[in-house]
Short mmCIF file of C-alpha atoms and ligand atoms in Angstrom, two decimals:
data_model
loop_
_atom_site.label_atom_id
_atom_site.label_comp_id
_atom_site.label_asym_id
_atom_site.label_seq_id
_atom_site.Cartn_x
_atom_site.Cartn_y
_atom_site.Cartn_z
CA MET A 24 0.00 0.00 0.00
CA ARG A 25 2.72 2.35 0.96
CA ASN A 26 4.80 1.33 -2.11
CA ASP A 27 1.95 1.97 -4.41
CA LEU A 28 1.28 5.38 -3.12
CA PRO A 29 4.54 7.15 -4.08
CA PRO A 30 4.29 6.44 -7.83
CA ARG A 31 0.72 7.60 -7.82
CA ARG A 32 1.57 10.81 -6.03
CA PRO A 33 4.09 12.16 -8.55
CA GLY A 34 1.74 11.19 -11.33
CA ALA A 35 -1.14 12.87 -9.62
CA VAL A 36 1.02 15.85 -8.82
CA ARG A 37 2.24 16.01 -12.39
CA THR A 38 -1.21 15.85 -13.81
CA ARG A 39 -2.36 18.40 -11.31
CA LEU A 40 0.61 20.62 -12.04
CA LEU A 41 0.12 20.21 -15.73
CA SER A 42 -3.53 20.90 -15.43
CA VAL A 43 -2.80 23.95 -13.26
CA ILE A 44 -0.13 25.12 -15.69
CA GLY A 45 -2.48 24.40 -18.51
CA VAL A 46 -5.30 26.32 -16.88
CA VAL A 47 -2.99 29.16 -15.97
CA GLY A 48 -1.42 29.07 -19.40
CA VAL A 49 -4.74 29.00 -21.15
CA GLY A 50 -6.01 31.63 -18.81
CA ALA A 51 -2.98 33.79 -19.48
CA VAL A 52 -3.31 33.35 -23.17
CA ALA A 53 -7.01 33.94 -23.02
CA GLY A 54 -6.46 36.93 -20.76
CA SER A 55 -3.85 38.41 -23.02
CA LEU A 56 -6.10 37.78 -25.97
CA LEU A 57 -8.94 39.49 -24.17
CA LEU A 58 -6.72 42.40 -23.27
CA TRP A 59 -5.46 42.64 -26.78
CA HIS A 60 -8.98 42.41 -28.05
CA ALA A 61 -10.06 45.07 -25.65
CA GLN A 62 -7.24 47.34 -26.79
CA VAL A 63 -8.11 46.70 -30.37
CA GLY A 64 -11.73 47.27 -29.48
CA ASP A 65 -10.86 50.55 -27.82
CA PHE A 66 -8.85 51.54 -30.79
CA LEU A 67 -11.63 50.53 -33.08
CA GLY A 68 -14.10 52.26 -30.82
CA LEU A 69 -12.08 55.47 -30.97
CA ALA A 70 -11.76 55.11 -34.66
CA ALA A 71 -15.48 54.47 -34.86
CA ASP A 72 -16.18 57.59 -32.78
CA LYS A 73 -14.21 59.70 -35.18
CA GLU A 74 -15.98 58.32 -38.15
CA PRO A 75 -19.51 59.52 -37.22
CA VAL A 76 -18.16 63.01 -36.61
CA VAL A 77 -16.67 63.05 -40.03
CA SER A 78 -19.80 61.56 -41.53
CA THR A 79 -22.11 63.99 -39.79
CA VAL A 80 -19.94 66.92 -40.76
CA SER A 81 -19.71 65.73 -44.30
CA ALA A 82 -23.41 64.94 -44.37
CA PRO A 83 -24.62 68.54 -44.84
CA ALA A 84 -22.15 69.10 -47.61
CA ILE A 85 -23.59 66.45 -49.87
CA GLY A 86 -22.55 67.89 -53.17
CA ALA A 87 -19.00 68.71 -52.10
CA PRO A 88 -16.21 66.11 -51.98
CA PRO A 89 -16.41 64.25 -48.62
CA ALA A 90 -12.68 64.19 -47.87
CA SER A 91 -11.94 67.91 -48.09
CA THR A 92 -15.27 69.35 -46.89
CA PRO A 93 -15.13 68.02 -43.28
CA SER A 94 -11.83 69.74 -42.60
CA THR A 95 -12.92 73.03 -44.15
CA SER A 96 -16.55 72.97 -43.06
CA THR A 97 -15.81 72.01 -39.43
CA PRO A 98 -13.99 75.26 -38.47
CA THR A 99 -16.43 77.47 -40.36
CA PRO A 100 -19.55 76.47 -38.36
CA THR A 101 -17.66 77.03 -35.10
CA ARG A 102 -16.48 80.45 -36.27
CA ARG A 103 -19.83 81.52 -37.66
CA PRO A 104 -21.77 81.16 -34.38
CA THR A 105 -19.13 83.09 -32.43
CA TYR A 106 -18.96 86.04 -34.79
CA PRO A 107 -22.62 86.96 -35.18
CA PRO A 108 -23.55 86.80 -31.45
CA THR A 109 -20.54 88.84 -30.35
CA THR A 110 -20.03 91.53 -32.94
CA PRO A 111 -22.81 92.25 -35.41
CA PRO A 112 -26.00 91.54 -33.36
CA LYS A 113 -24.74 93.36 -30.27
CA THR A 114 -24.08 96.64 -31.98
CA PRO A 115 -27.47 96.86 -33.72
CA SER A 116 -29.36 95.38 -30.75
CA THR A 117 -27.82 97.70 -28.15
CA SER A 118 -28.12 100.89 -30.12
CA PRO A 119 -31.84 100.46 -30.92
CA THR A 120 -32.62 99.47 -27.31
CA LYS A 121 -30.62 102.43 -26.06
CA ARG A 122 -32.51 104.72 -28.40
CA LYS A 123 -35.79 103.11 -27.45
CA THR A 124 -35.11 103.42 -23.73
CA THR A 125 -33.79 106.98 -23.92
CA GLU A 126 -36.56 108.33 -26.11
CA PRO A 127 -39.49 107.20 -23.97
CA THR A 128 -37.72 108.05 -20.71
CA THR A 129 -37.20 111.67 -21.72
CA THR A 130 -40.87 112.02 -22.53
CA ALA A 131 -42.26 109.69 -19.86
CA VAL A 132 -39.85 109.98 -16.94
CA ARG A 133 -41.36 109.14 -13.60
CA GLU A 134 -42.28 112.28 -11.73
CA GLU A 135 -40.08 111.17 -8.82
CA SER A 136 -37.03 110.68 -11.03
CA ILE A 137 -34.13 113.10 -10.91
CA ASN A 138 -33.57 112.40 -14.61
CA GLY A 139 -36.46 114.61 -15.68
CA LEU A 140 -34.83 117.69 -14.21
CA SER A 141 -32.81 120.25 -16.12
CA PRO A 142 -29.09 119.39 -16.28
CA LYS A 143 -28.27 122.30 -13.98
CA LEU A 144 -30.72 121.43 -11.22
CA LYS A 145 -30.02 117.74 -11.58
CA ALA A 146 -26.27 118.18 -11.11
CA ARG A 147 -26.69 120.52 -8.16
CA LEU A 148 -29.28 118.35 -6.50
CA LYS A 149 -27.08 115.28 -6.87
CA LYS A 150 -24.27 117.01 -5.02
CA ALA A 151 -26.64 118.23 -2.34
CA MET A 152 -28.11 114.75 -1.92
CA ALA A 153 -24.65 113.25 -1.52
CA ALA A 154 -23.71 115.85 1.08
CA ALA A 155 -26.98 115.30 2.93
CA ARG A 156 -26.37 111.55 2.91
CA ALA A 157 -22.97 112.17 4.49
CA ASP A 158 -24.82 114.05 7.22
CA GLY A 159 -27.20 111.11 7.68
CA ILE A 160 -30.08 112.76 5.84
CA THR A 161 -31.80 111.09 2.91
CA ILE A 162 -33.40 113.47 0.44
CA SER A 163 -36.31 111.82 -1.33
CA ILE A 164 -37.78 113.35 -4.45
CA THR A 165 -41.55 113.45 -4.32
CA SER A 166 -42.03 115.43 -7.53
CA ALA A 167 -39.54 116.64 -10.13
CA ARG A 168 -40.57 117.18 -13.75
CA ARG A 169 -44.29 117.02 -14.42
CA SER A 170 -46.10 116.74 -17.68
CA ALA A 171 -48.30 119.68 -18.64
CA SER A 172 -51.36 117.48 -18.43
CA LYS A 173 -50.46 116.37 -14.91
CA GLN A 174 -49.90 119.99 -13.89
CA GLN A 175 -53.28 120.96 -15.31
CA ARG A 176 -54.96 118.13 -13.39
CA LEU A 177 -53.27 119.30 -10.19
CA LEU A 178 -54.43 122.84 -10.84
CA ASN A 179 -58.00 121.71 -11.48
CA ALA A 180 -57.97 119.77 -8.21
CA ALA A 181 -56.53 122.78 -6.38
CA ILE A 182 -59.23 125.07 -7.79
CA LYS A 183 -61.83 122.67 -6.43
CA LYS A 184 -60.08 122.50 -3.09
CA TYR A 185 -59.46 126.22 -2.56
CA GLY A 186 -62.54 127.44 -4.33
CA SER A 187 -60.84 129.93 -6.67
CA TYR A 188 -58.24 130.07 -9.37
CA LYS A 189 -56.40 132.89 -7.60
CA VAL A 190 -55.93 131.02 -4.35
CA ALA A 191 -55.26 127.71 -6.10
CA THR A 192 -52.37 129.20 -8.06
CA ARG A 193 -50.61 130.06 -4.84
CA TRP A 194 -50.03 126.33 -4.61
CA VAL A 195 -50.23 125.06 -8.14
CA LEU A 196 -49.25 127.18 -11.10
CA PRO A 197 -50.73 126.70 -14.56
CA PRO A 198 -48.59 124.46 -16.82
CA LYS A 199 -47.12 127.34 -18.79
CA TYR A 200 -45.77 129.00 -15.61
CA SER A 201 -44.84 125.95 -13.65
CA ALA A 202 -41.16 125.38 -13.03
CA HIS A 203 -41.98 121.69 -12.53
CA VAL A 204 -43.18 121.38 -16.13
CA GLN A 205 -39.87 122.89 -17.25
CA GLY A 206 -37.87 120.50 -15.07
CA LYS A 207 -36.58 123.45 -13.04
CA ALA A 208 -38.18 122.65 -9.68
CA VAL A 209 -38.11 119.75 -7.29
CA ASP A 210 -40.29 118.81 -4.33
CA ILE A 211 -38.54 116.78 -1.66
CA GLY A 212 -39.19 115.00 1.59
CA PRO A 213 -39.24 114.14 4.41
CA ALA A 214 -39.28 117.11 6.80
CA ALA A 215 -35.68 116.51 7.93
CA ALA A 216 -34.54 116.66 4.29
CA MET A 217 -36.46 119.92 3.75
CA THR A 218 -34.79 121.41 6.81
CA TRP A 219 -31.34 120.24 5.72
CA LEU A 220 -31.67 121.54 2.15
CA ASN A 221 -33.17 124.83 3.32
CA LYS A 222 -30.12 125.31 5.51
CA ASN A 223 -27.40 123.94 3.19
CA GLY A 224 -28.86 124.21 -0.29
CA TRP A 225 -27.13 127.53 -1.05
CA ARG A 226 -23.75 125.72 -1.07
CA TYR A 227 -25.00 123.83 -4.14
CA GLY A 228 -27.08 126.65 -5.60
CA VAL A 229 -30.37 125.03 -4.59
CA CYS A 230 -32.88 127.27 -2.78
CA ARG A 231 -36.29 127.05 -1.21
CA ARG A 232 -38.48 129.52 -3.08
CA TYR A 233 -41.81 129.89 -1.26
CA ASP A 234 -42.82 130.42 2.35
CA ASN A 235 -45.86 128.20 1.94
CA GLU A 236 -43.99 125.29 0.35
CA PRO A 237 -41.09 124.04 2.51
CA TRP A 238 -40.65 121.10 0.10
CA HIS A 239 -40.18 123.12 -3.10
CA PHE A 240 -36.64 123.93 -4.31
CA GLU A 241 -35.15 125.49 -7.41
CA ALA A 242 -31.68 126.38 -8.69
CA LEU A 243 -31.96 130.05 -7.81
CA THR A 244 -28.42 131.09 -6.99
CA ALA A 245 -24.84 130.37 -7.98
CA PRO A 246 -23.39 127.55 -5.85
CA GLY A 247 -21.81 128.98 -2.70
CA THR A 248 -23.75 132.22 -2.78
CA LYS A 249 -26.70 133.31 -0.68
CA CYS A 250 -30.19 132.36 -1.80
CA PRO A 251 -32.58 135.17 -2.81
CA PRO A 252 -35.29 136.18 -0.35
CA ARG A 253 -38.22 133.78 -0.25
CA GLU A 254 -41.54 134.65 -1.83
CA PRO A 255 -44.72 134.23 0.25
CA HIS A 256 -46.25 131.94 -2.37
CA ALA A 257 -46.43 131.33 -6.06
CA VAL A 258 -48.17 133.88 -8.22
CA ALA A 259 -49.68 133.20 -11.62
CA LYS A 260 -48.58 136.13 -13.74
CA ALA A 261 -51.66 136.15 -15.91
CA ASP A 262 -54.61 133.96 -16.88
ZN1 LIG B 26 -42.97 122.19 -6.18
#
């Protein structure tokens, strides 16, 4: 029994070893083949990826030769989209919109906007507002330039309120006399801002004009010079 065993063992070991070597060898070969196949597949895959690009690019240019068109037509589509959005559309699109926005704003500026005021009053008021802000005072514009129709409506309402044209015009002048319609007057608030501007406005050439309207200011003096004496109230010259 013992003598029989040794010959069997080497044989068994050999067969096992051979089989192991064979399995490993086959596995290695198979593995290397798979790897190689995978590499080839990747290469083919990459090559295949390139092909559709070429075919799609060449597809639009049906009449043109397929070999030369992809190379020439590929850069042109990329250039074409970049050029029109950046240069040509911007210039025409911005200039019309600028014109469109400037034209209506000059005619239909909000009554509370500083932009409706005359350049002189606007510049002076801006400086005054900045100085007031530095003092902790916020000047709010309640009424700057008014349309003639708005001024007329205000006058009509004032006539109803005060009972006569004469008294009404102490508060609201007719459109043709109103400094607001000309963009040469501004009404501000709140009370602290009125007080500040009444005290400091002369530095910027902005003056309170009427005793009865502490909110109403005009550019009545040269900046840094004393404001003229106040008038009791507005007076309609005629009409
Ligand atoms: Zn006013």
